[in-house]
């Protein structure tokens, strides 16, 4: 994947196939509702969109069909089959609702879906159900994870981390290990959609969580982050560190971490014991608009689902043309950033969250306020 030219093609195309969903999650980016909203791509338009992905050339990007709830679209399996027939890899992100039946699980498998992601936002019903807005949803979610693993899918857990659930992270790792789940994608909250009412972590807390995630990845768990590309800097620092700074109490002292890191790692090792593998933290140099692009329910293209700056519409021009030619995406891929992100030695591999920069300052090329790192060039000037 690292050899891909991100100026020419993304790795992932996220398609918000519908905003309809039976849940009412407090952090929902899409502000999903129970019925499809006006303007969703028709079946014919969606087929043309899927077909257009071949214009990127091989290797084709992976199409991640998300929502809302993908299972609220009656034609979702037709569209997934179309992608499969063209050789486009497909992943799905269904919601855990009564629509996630054994029949539909089999349907996903039959149309060639290999990876399915499910959201788990707490290690207990008290936390998860409060965030998801449905009593009993936690137990349904844990059962769904096991059903999907048993059906042969590569299952990914998505967790939106915020002040409301950060202490639950070690318990979520335990549930994943017990369920046979091997991939964890952790979304660091952005103030968009219903997420405006939830609580973002501070920069120091984000740093603590990033170091904890590195520890979690040494429990034979592939860990990725969304809207926290600074995790890649943390991974690089940890892998380059001296032996004395790689484990135990030395980590907190060496990286000036806080009590949150201590609590999370102590709980993790209490639940799962010491590390069992080399860290499996993924560090591909993607970011909003670089290797990733988002298509909304109505065909509008955005750099990412959390960065609401419209770039064009697939009803009017091919996604490949928008992705390759839009000036904002060119600036993002060239790392033409302001503030600390613009002078940081990690600006190419990390580059900061463009979505968070925009949410806080209105400038998608500004610095990411969730990263407290001081670039070496800035430190030398002091």
GROMACS .gro file of C-alpha atoms in nm:
model
  382
    1UNK     CA    1   0.000   0.000   0.000
    2UNK     CA    2   0.282   0.239   0.075
    3UNK     CA    3   0.389   0.229  -0.292
    4UNK     CA    4   0.059   0.376  -0.413
    5UNK     CA    5   0.072   0.726  -0.557
    6UNK     CA    6  -0.186   0.907  -0.345
    7UNK     CA    7  -0.186   1.196  -0.592
    8UNK     CA    8  -0.347   0.960  -0.842
    9UNK     CA    9  -0.565   0.727  -0.640
   10UNK     CA   10  -0.694   0.676  -0.286
   11UNK     CA   11  -0.675   0.353  -0.092
   12UNK     CA   12  -1.026   0.397   0.044
   13UNK     CA   13  -1.345   0.550  -0.094
   14UNK     CA   14  -1.607   0.588   0.175
   15UNK     CA   15  -1.960   0.605   0.040
   16UNK     CA   16  -2.240   0.719   0.269
   17UNK     CA   17  -2.499   0.512   0.084
   18UNK     CA   18  -2.784   0.641   0.302
   19UNK     CA   19  -2.845   0.852   0.608
   20UNK     CA   20  -3.129   0.629   0.723
   21UNK     CA   21  -3.059   0.442   1.047
   22UNK     CA   22  -3.266   0.310   1.337
   23UNK     CA   23  -3.012   0.427   1.597
   24UNK     CA   24  -2.968   0.774   1.747
   25UNK     CA   25  -2.601   0.781   1.843
   26UNK     CA   26  -2.498   1.098   2.027
   27UNK     CA   27  -2.180   1.144   1.823
   28UNK     CA   28  -2.325   1.062   1.478
   29UNK     CA   29  -2.151   1.257   1.201
   30UNK     CA   30  -2.442   1.196   0.962
   31UNK     CA   31  -2.717   1.294   1.210
   32UNK     CA   32  -2.894   0.984   1.079
   33UNK     CA   33  -3.272   0.952   1.078
   34UNK     CA   34  -3.511   0.660   1.038
   35UNK     CA   35  -3.610   0.734   0.678
   36UNK     CA   36  -3.394   0.801   0.370
   37UNK     CA   37  -3.350   1.172   0.305
   38UNK     CA   38  -3.436   1.334  -0.025
   39UNK     CA   39  -3.158   1.335  -0.280
   40UNK     CA   40  -2.994   0.999  -0.217
   41UNK     CA   41  -2.833   0.849  -0.526
   42UNK     CA   42  -3.078   0.629  -0.713
   43UNK     CA   43  -2.981   0.274  -0.803
   44UNK     CA   44  -2.887   0.381  -1.154
   45UNK     CA   45  -2.681   0.675  -1.028
   46UNK     CA   46  -2.513   0.454  -0.768
   47UNK     CA   47  -2.421   0.198  -1.034
   48UNK     CA   48  -2.265   0.474  -1.245
   49UNK     CA   49  -2.071   0.590  -0.940
   50UNK     CA   50  -1.944   0.237  -0.868
   51UNK     CA   51  -1.848   0.194  -1.234
   52UNK     CA   52  -1.658   0.523  -1.228
   53UNK     CA   53  -1.417   0.394  -0.963
   54UNK     CA   54  -1.243   0.195  -1.235
   55UNK     CA   55  -1.123   0.528  -1.383
   56UNK     CA   56  -0.864   0.542  -1.102
   57UNK     CA   57  -0.694   0.247  -1.268
   58UNK     CA   58  -0.559  -0.059  -1.093
   59UNK     CA   59  -0.523  -0.127  -0.814
   60UNK     CA   60  -0.877  -0.003  -0.761
   61UNK     CA   61  -0.953   0.165  -0.429
   62UNK     CA   62  -1.151  -0.027  -0.169
   63UNK     CA   63  -1.514   0.085  -0.160
   64UNK     CA   64  -1.639   0.110   0.199
   65UNK     CA   65  -2.019   0.124   0.196
   66UNK     CA   66  -2.135   0.301   0.509
   67UNK     CA   67  -2.422   0.517   0.631
   68UNK     CA   68  -2.646   0.568   0.828
   69UNK     CA   69  -2.706   0.198   0.809
   70UNK     CA   70  -2.615   0.033   0.478
   71UNK     CA   71  -2.885  -0.227   0.535
   72UNK     CA   72  -3.150   0.046   0.507
   73UNK     CA   73  -3.073   0.061   0.132
   74UNK     CA   74  -3.278  -0.199  -0.050
   75UNK     CA   75  -3.029  -0.222  -0.338
   76UNK     CA   76  -2.708  -0.245  -0.134
   77UNK     CA   77  -2.635  -0.606  -0.233
   78UNK     CA   78  -2.695  -0.525  -0.601
   79UNK     CA   79  -2.439  -0.245  -0.576
   80UNK     CA   80  -2.188  -0.456  -0.384
   81UNK     CA   81  -2.223  -0.730  -0.646
   82UNK     CA   82  -2.162  -0.473  -0.920
   83UNK     CA   83  -1.839  -0.369  -0.751
   84UNK     CA   84  -1.731  -0.730  -0.710
   85UNK     CA   85  -1.797  -0.801  -1.078
   86UNK     CA   86  -1.566  -0.510  -1.166
   87UNK     CA   87  -1.292  -0.629  -0.932
   88UNK     CA   88  -1.342  -0.347  -0.681
   89UNK     CA   89  -1.292  -0.468  -0.320
   90UNK     CA   90  -1.588  -0.390  -0.092
   91UNK     CA   91  -1.627  -0.349   0.282
   92UNK     CA   92  -1.949  -0.275   0.469
   93UNK     CA   93  -2.031  -0.095   0.792
   94UNK     CA   94  -2.381  -0.205   0.898
   95UNK     CA   95  -2.550  -0.087   1.214
   96UNK     CA   96  -2.650  -0.339   1.478
   97UNK     CA   97  -3.028  -0.332   1.445
   98UNK     CA   98  -3.296  -0.595   1.379
   99UNK     CA   99  -3.204  -0.559   1.010
  100UNK     CA  100  -2.872  -0.736   1.072
  101UNK     CA  101  -3.027  -1.079   1.029
  102UNK     CA  102  -2.853  -1.408   0.952
  103UNK     CA  103  -2.998  -1.382   0.601
  104UNK     CA  104  -2.837  -1.040   0.542
  105UNK     CA  105  -2.508  -1.157   0.693
  106UNK     CA  106  -2.513  -1.441   0.440
  107UNK     CA  107  -2.604  -1.187   0.172
  108UNK     CA  108  -2.293  -0.981   0.247
  109UNK     CA  109  -2.079  -1.292   0.221
  110UNK     CA  110  -2.246  -1.399  -0.105
  111UNK     CA  111  -2.165  -1.070  -0.280
  112UNK     CA  112  -1.800  -1.095  -0.184
  113UNK     CA  113  -1.774  -0.862   0.116
  114UNK     CA  114  -1.461  -0.959   0.309
  115UNK     CA  115  -1.442  -0.694   0.581
  116UNK     CA  116  -1.731  -0.584   0.801
  117UNK     CA  117  -1.699  -0.311   1.063
  118UNK     CA  118  -1.921  -0.278   1.368
  119UNK     CA  119  -1.926   0.006   1.621
  120UNK     CA  120  -1.859  -0.066   1.986
  121UNK     CA  121  -1.834   0.244   2.201
  122UNK     CA  122  -1.819   0.101   2.551
  123UNK     CA  123  -1.713  -0.202   2.751
  124UNK     CA  124  -2.046  -0.216   2.930
  125UNK     CA  125  -2.412  -0.157   2.859
  126UNK     CA  126  -2.402   0.151   3.080
  127UNK     CA  127  -2.156   0.327   2.849
  128UNK     CA  128  -2.234   0.183   2.508
  129UNK     CA  129  -2.614   0.203   2.534
  130UNK     CA  130  -2.598   0.562   2.655
  131UNK     CA  131  -2.388   0.662   2.354
  132UNK     CA  132  -2.587   0.456   2.102
  133UNK     CA  133  -2.924   0.563   2.236
  134UNK     CA  134  -3.081   0.214   2.245
  135UNK     CA  135  -3.128   0.005   2.562
  136UNK     CA  136  -2.991  -0.345   2.520
  137UNK     CA  137  -2.773  -0.247   2.223
  138UNK     CA  138  -2.448  -0.348   2.394
  139UNK     CA  139  -2.546  -0.713   2.425
  140UNK     CA  140  -2.676  -0.713   2.068
  141UNK     CA  141  -2.345  -0.568   1.947
  142UNK     CA  142  -2.128  -0.826   2.125
  143UNK     CA  143  -2.345  -1.103   1.980
  144UNK     CA  144  -2.319  -0.947   1.634
  145UNK     CA  145  -1.939  -0.942   1.655
  146UNK     CA  146  -1.932  -1.312   1.730
  147UNK     CA  147  -2.186  -1.393   1.458
  148UNK     CA  148  -1.983  -1.208   1.198
  149UNK     CA  149  -1.658  -1.373   1.304
  150UNK     CA  150  -1.826  -1.714   1.290
  151UNK     CA  151  -1.957  -1.629   0.940
  152UNK     CA  152  -1.598  -1.592   0.822
  153UNK     CA  153  -1.566  -1.215   0.788
  154UNK     CA  154  -1.263  -1.013   0.880
  155UNK     CA  155  -1.429  -0.807   1.151
  156UNK     CA  156  -1.326  -0.460   1.257
  157UNK     CA  157  -1.448  -0.278   1.565
  158UNK     CA  158  -1.496   0.097   1.531
  159UNK     CA  159  -1.482   0.301   1.850
  160UNK     CA  160  -1.543   0.675   1.878
  161UNK     CA  161  -1.333   0.787   2.174
  162UNK     CA  162  -1.444   1.082   2.384
  163UNK     CA  163  -1.449   1.183   2.749
  164UNK     CA  164  -1.766   0.978   2.799
  165UNK     CA  165  -1.601   0.644   2.720
  166UNK     CA  166  -1.223   0.683   2.731
  167UNK     CA  167  -1.193   0.481   3.053
  168UNK     CA  168  -1.369   0.190   2.879
  169UNK     CA  169  -1.098   0.141   2.617
  170UNK     CA  170  -0.913  -0.148   2.790
  171UNK     CA  171  -1.242  -0.332   2.839
  172UNK     CA  172  -1.323  -0.291   2.470
  173UNK     CA  173  -0.991  -0.458   2.387
  174UNK     CA  174  -1.086  -0.749   2.612
  175UNK     CA  175  -1.423  -0.789   2.436
  176UNK     CA  176  -1.255  -0.788   2.096
  177UNK     CA  177  -1.007  -1.054   2.200
  178UNK     CA  178  -1.284  -1.268   2.347
  179UNK     CA  179  -1.489  -1.229   2.029
  180UNK     CA  180  -1.209  -1.311   1.786
  181UNK     CA  181  -1.189  -0.959   1.639
  182UNK     CA  182  -0.845  -0.859   1.512
  183UNK     CA  183  -0.881  -0.498   1.392
  184UNK     CA  184  -0.959  -0.189   1.596
  185UNK     CA  185  -1.021   0.149   1.435
  186UNK     CA  186  -1.041   0.428   1.691
  187UNK     CA  187  -1.215   0.750   1.587
  188UNK     CA  188  -1.105   1.059   1.780
  189UNK     CA  189  -1.417   1.273   1.811
  190UNK     CA  190  -1.463   1.578   1.588
  191UNK     CA  191  -1.726   1.842   1.666
  192UNK     CA  192  -1.954   1.780   1.367
  193UNK     CA  193  -2.305   1.639   1.340
  194UNK     CA  194  -2.434   1.512   1.674
  195UNK     CA  195  -2.069   1.503   1.787
  196UNK     CA  196  -2.103   1.876   1.861
  197UNK     CA  197  -2.271   1.776   2.185
  198UNK     CA  198  -2.009   1.523   2.293
  199UNK     CA  199  -1.677   1.593   2.464
  200UNK     CA  200  -1.347   1.589   2.277
  201UNK     CA  201  -1.032   1.486   2.457
  202UNK     CA  202  -0.767   1.744   2.533
  203UNK     CA  203  -0.434   1.735   2.348
  204UNK     CA  204  -0.267   1.577   2.653
  205UNK     CA  205  -0.540   1.313   2.678
  206UNK     CA  206  -0.507   1.236   2.306
  207UNK     CA  207  -0.136   1.177   2.360
  208UNK     CA  208  -0.208   0.944   2.652
  209UNK     CA  209  -0.461   0.748   2.446
  210UNK     CA  210  -0.226   0.723   2.148
  211UNK     CA  211   0.044   0.567   2.365
  212UNK     CA  212  -0.213   0.333   2.518
  213UNK     CA  213  -0.320   0.225   2.169
  214UNK     CA  214   0.041   0.139   2.088
  215UNK     CA  215   0.043  -0.085   2.396
  216UNK     CA  216  -0.289  -0.242   2.293
  217UNK     CA  217  -0.152  -0.325   1.949
  218UNK     CA  218   0.104  -0.555   2.114
  219UNK     CA  219  -0.182  -0.787   2.209
  220UNK     CA  220  -0.200  -0.925   1.855
  221UNK     CA  221  -0.440  -0.649   1.751
  222UNK     CA  222  -0.415  -0.431   1.442
  223UNK     CA  223  -0.484  -0.075   1.555
  224UNK     CA  224  -0.565   0.221   1.332
  225UNK     CA  225  -0.685   0.571   1.413
  226UNK     CA  226  -0.922   0.811   1.240
  227UNK     CA  227  -0.876   1.188   1.284
  228UNK     CA  228  -0.570   1.121   1.499
  229UNK     CA  229  -0.281   1.090   1.253
  230UNK     CA  230  -0.047   1.195   1.536
  231UNK     CA  231  -0.072   0.829   1.637
  232UNK     CA  232   0.179   0.762   1.357
  233UNK     CA  233   0.426   0.999   1.520
  234UNK     CA  234   0.376   0.819   1.850
  235UNK     CA  235   0.433   0.482   1.682
  236UNK     CA  236   0.752   0.611   1.517
  237UNK     CA  237   0.878   0.751   1.848
  238UNK     CA  238   0.803   0.432   2.036
  239UNK     CA  239   0.969   0.209   1.777
  240UNK     CA  240   1.278   0.430   1.771
  241UNK     CA  241   1.299   0.456   2.149
  242UNK     CA  242   1.573   0.311   2.362
  243UNK     CA  243   1.500  -0.013   2.547
  244UNK     CA  244   1.461   0.177   2.874
  245UNK     CA  245   1.186   0.393   2.729
  246UNK     CA  246   0.984   0.111   2.573
  247UNK     CA  247   0.802  -0.035   2.867
  248UNK     CA  248   0.696  -0.017   3.227
  249UNK     CA  249   0.693   0.308   3.422
  250UNK     CA  250   0.966   0.450   3.200
  251UNK     CA  251   0.718   0.521   2.921
  252UNK     CA  252   0.517   0.775   3.116
  253UNK     CA  253   0.829   0.952   3.238
  254UNK     CA  254   1.011   0.948   2.903
  255UNK     CA  255   0.714   1.090   2.709
  256UNK     CA  256   0.574   1.310   2.988
  257UNK     CA  257   0.242   1.126   2.984
  258UNK     CA  258  -0.041   1.172   3.229
  259UNK     CA  259  -0.246   0.972   3.475
  260UNK     CA  260  -0.489   0.866   3.199
  261UNK     CA  261  -0.215   0.665   3.029
  262UNK     CA  262  -0.133   0.497   3.359
  263UNK     CA  263  -0.494   0.404   3.426
  264UNK     CA  264  -0.554   0.268   3.077
  265UNK     CA  265  -0.237   0.060   3.054
  266UNK     CA  266  -0.269  -0.072   3.409
  267UNK     CA  267  -0.621  -0.184   3.332
  268UNK     CA  268  -0.516  -0.333   2.997
  269UNK     CA  269  -0.243  -0.547   3.151
  270UNK     CA  270  -0.471  -0.643   3.436
  271UNK     CA  271  -0.725  -0.778   3.187
  272UNK     CA  272  -0.495  -0.929   2.924
  273UNK     CA  273  -0.154  -0.970   3.083
  274UNK     CA  274   0.175  -0.866   2.920
  275UNK     CA  275   0.220  -0.810   2.544
  276UNK     CA  276   0.199  -1.120   2.325
  277UNK     CA  277   0.317  -0.983   1.987
  278UNK     CA  278   0.514  -0.708   1.825
  279UNK     CA  279   0.306  -0.388   1.808
  280UNK     CA  280   0.068  -0.401   1.511
  281UNK     CA  281  -0.005  -0.029   1.487
  282UNK     CA  282  -0.072   0.074   1.128
  283UNK     CA  283   0.104   0.386   1.006
  284UNK     CA  284   0.022   0.435   0.636
  285UNK     CA  285   0.061   0.802   0.547
  286UNK     CA  286  -0.302   0.869   0.460
  287UNK     CA  287  -0.514   1.158   0.584
  288UNK     CA  288  -0.832   1.339   0.488
  289UNK     CA  289  -0.800   1.391   0.114
  290UNK     CA  290  -0.476   1.192   0.084
  291UNK     CA  291  -0.546   0.827   0.016
  292UNK     CA  292  -0.898   0.877   0.152
  293UNK     CA  293  -1.205   1.045   0.004
  294UNK     CA  294  -1.571   1.055   0.108
  295UNK     CA  295  -1.887   1.056  -0.104
  296UNK     CA  296  -2.207   1.162   0.069
  297UNK     CA  297  -2.557   1.020   0.022
  298UNK     CA  298  -2.637   1.282  -0.243
  299UNK     CA  299  -2.314   1.235  -0.437
  300UNK     CA  300  -2.132   1.535  -0.289
  301UNK     CA  301  -1.761   1.468  -0.249
  302UNK     CA  302  -1.569   1.571   0.065
  303UNK     CA  303  -1.209   1.514   0.174
  304UNK     CA  304  -1.348   1.303   0.459
  305UNK     CA  305  -1.673   1.242   0.641
  306UNK     CA  306  -1.573   1.482   0.918
  307UNK     CA  307  -1.453   1.760   0.687
  308UNK     CA  308  -1.767   1.924   0.542
  309UNK     CA  309  -1.608   2.119   0.257
  310UNK     CA  310  -1.779   2.018  -0.071
  311UNK     CA  311  -1.541   1.951  -0.359
  312UNK     CA  312  -1.785   1.851  -0.632
  313UNK     CA  313  -2.048   1.588  -0.705
  314UNK     CA  314  -2.021   1.246  -0.868
  315UNK     CA  315  -2.347   1.320  -1.052
  316UNK     CA  316  -2.157   1.585  -1.248
  317UNK     CA  317  -1.797   1.463  -1.280
  318UNK     CA  318  -1.599   1.146  -1.210
  319UNK     CA  319  -1.465   1.102  -0.861
  320UNK     CA  320  -1.116   1.042  -1.002
  321UNK     CA  321  -1.115   1.388  -1.159
  322UNK     CA  322  -1.229   1.557  -0.837
  323UNK     CA  323  -0.978   1.366  -0.628
  324UNK     CA  324  -0.682   1.436  -0.854
  325UNK     CA  325  -0.752   1.798  -0.950
  326UNK     CA  326  -0.922   1.982  -0.664
  327UNK     CA  327  -0.690   2.255  -0.527
  328UNK     CA  328  -0.767   2.180  -0.161
  329UNK     CA  329  -0.681   1.812  -0.203
  330UNK     CA  330  -0.362   1.906  -0.384
  331UNK     CA  331  -0.264   2.129  -0.091
  332UNK     CA  332  -0.348   1.858   0.160
  333UNK     CA  333  -0.141   1.600  -0.025
  334UNK     CA  334   0.148   1.845  -0.059
  335UNK     CA  335   0.136   1.912   0.318
  336UNK     CA  336   0.090   2.286   0.263
  337UNK     CA  337  -0.013   2.343   0.623
  338UNK     CA  338   0.003   2.636   0.859
  339UNK     CA  339   0.103   2.654   1.223
  340UNK     CA  340   0.295   2.373   1.388
  341UNK     CA  341   0.176   2.118   1.132
  342UNK     CA  342   0.346   2.316   0.854
  343UNK     CA  343   0.692   2.299   1.014
  344UNK     CA  344   0.664   1.957   1.174
  345UNK     CA  345   0.909   1.687   1.070
  346UNK     CA  346   0.615   1.444   1.070
  347UNK     CA  347   0.397   1.652   0.836
  348UNK     CA  348   0.412   1.399   0.552
  349UNK     CA  349   0.347   1.084   0.755
  350UNK     CA  350   0.105   1.258   0.991
  351UNK     CA  351  -0.006   1.603   0.879
  352UNK     CA  352  -0.259   1.645   1.156
  353UNK     CA  353  -0.635   1.608   1.137
  354UNK     CA  354  -0.759   1.839   0.864
  355UNK     CA  355  -1.114   1.791   0.994
  356UNK     CA  356  -1.028   1.902   1.346
  357UNK     CA  357  -0.828   2.197   1.218
  358UNK     CA  358  -1.131   2.310   1.018
  359UNK     CA  359  -1.375   2.249   1.304
  360UNK     CA  360  -1.169   2.462   1.542
  361UNK     CA  361  -1.036   2.741   1.319
  362UNK     CA  362  -1.227   2.728   0.991
  363UNK     CA  363  -0.898   2.659   0.811
  364UNK     CA  364  -0.863   2.303   0.676
  365UNK     CA  365  -0.489   2.364   0.632
  366UNK     CA  366  -0.436   2.492   0.986
  367UNK     CA  367  -0.273   2.311   1.274
  368UNK     CA  368  -0.440   2.027   1.461
  369UNK     CA  369  -0.523   2.145   1.816
  370UNK     CA  370  -0.543   1.787   1.944
  371UNK     CA  371  -0.169   1.739   1.896
  372UNK     CA  372   0.053   1.886   2.167
  373UNK     CA  373   0.380   1.797   1.997
  374UNK     CA  374   0.637   2.073   1.947
  375UNK     CA  375   0.822   2.026   1.617
  376UNK     CA  376   1.199   2.013   1.644
  377UNK     CA  377   1.242   2.323   1.429
  378UNK     CA  378   1.012   2.522   1.657
  379UNK     CA  379   1.186   2.388   1.968
  380UNK     CA  380   1.526   2.495   1.833
  381UNK     CA  381   1.401   2.851   1.780
  382UNK     CA  382   1.315   2.893   2.147
   0.00000   0.00000   0.00000
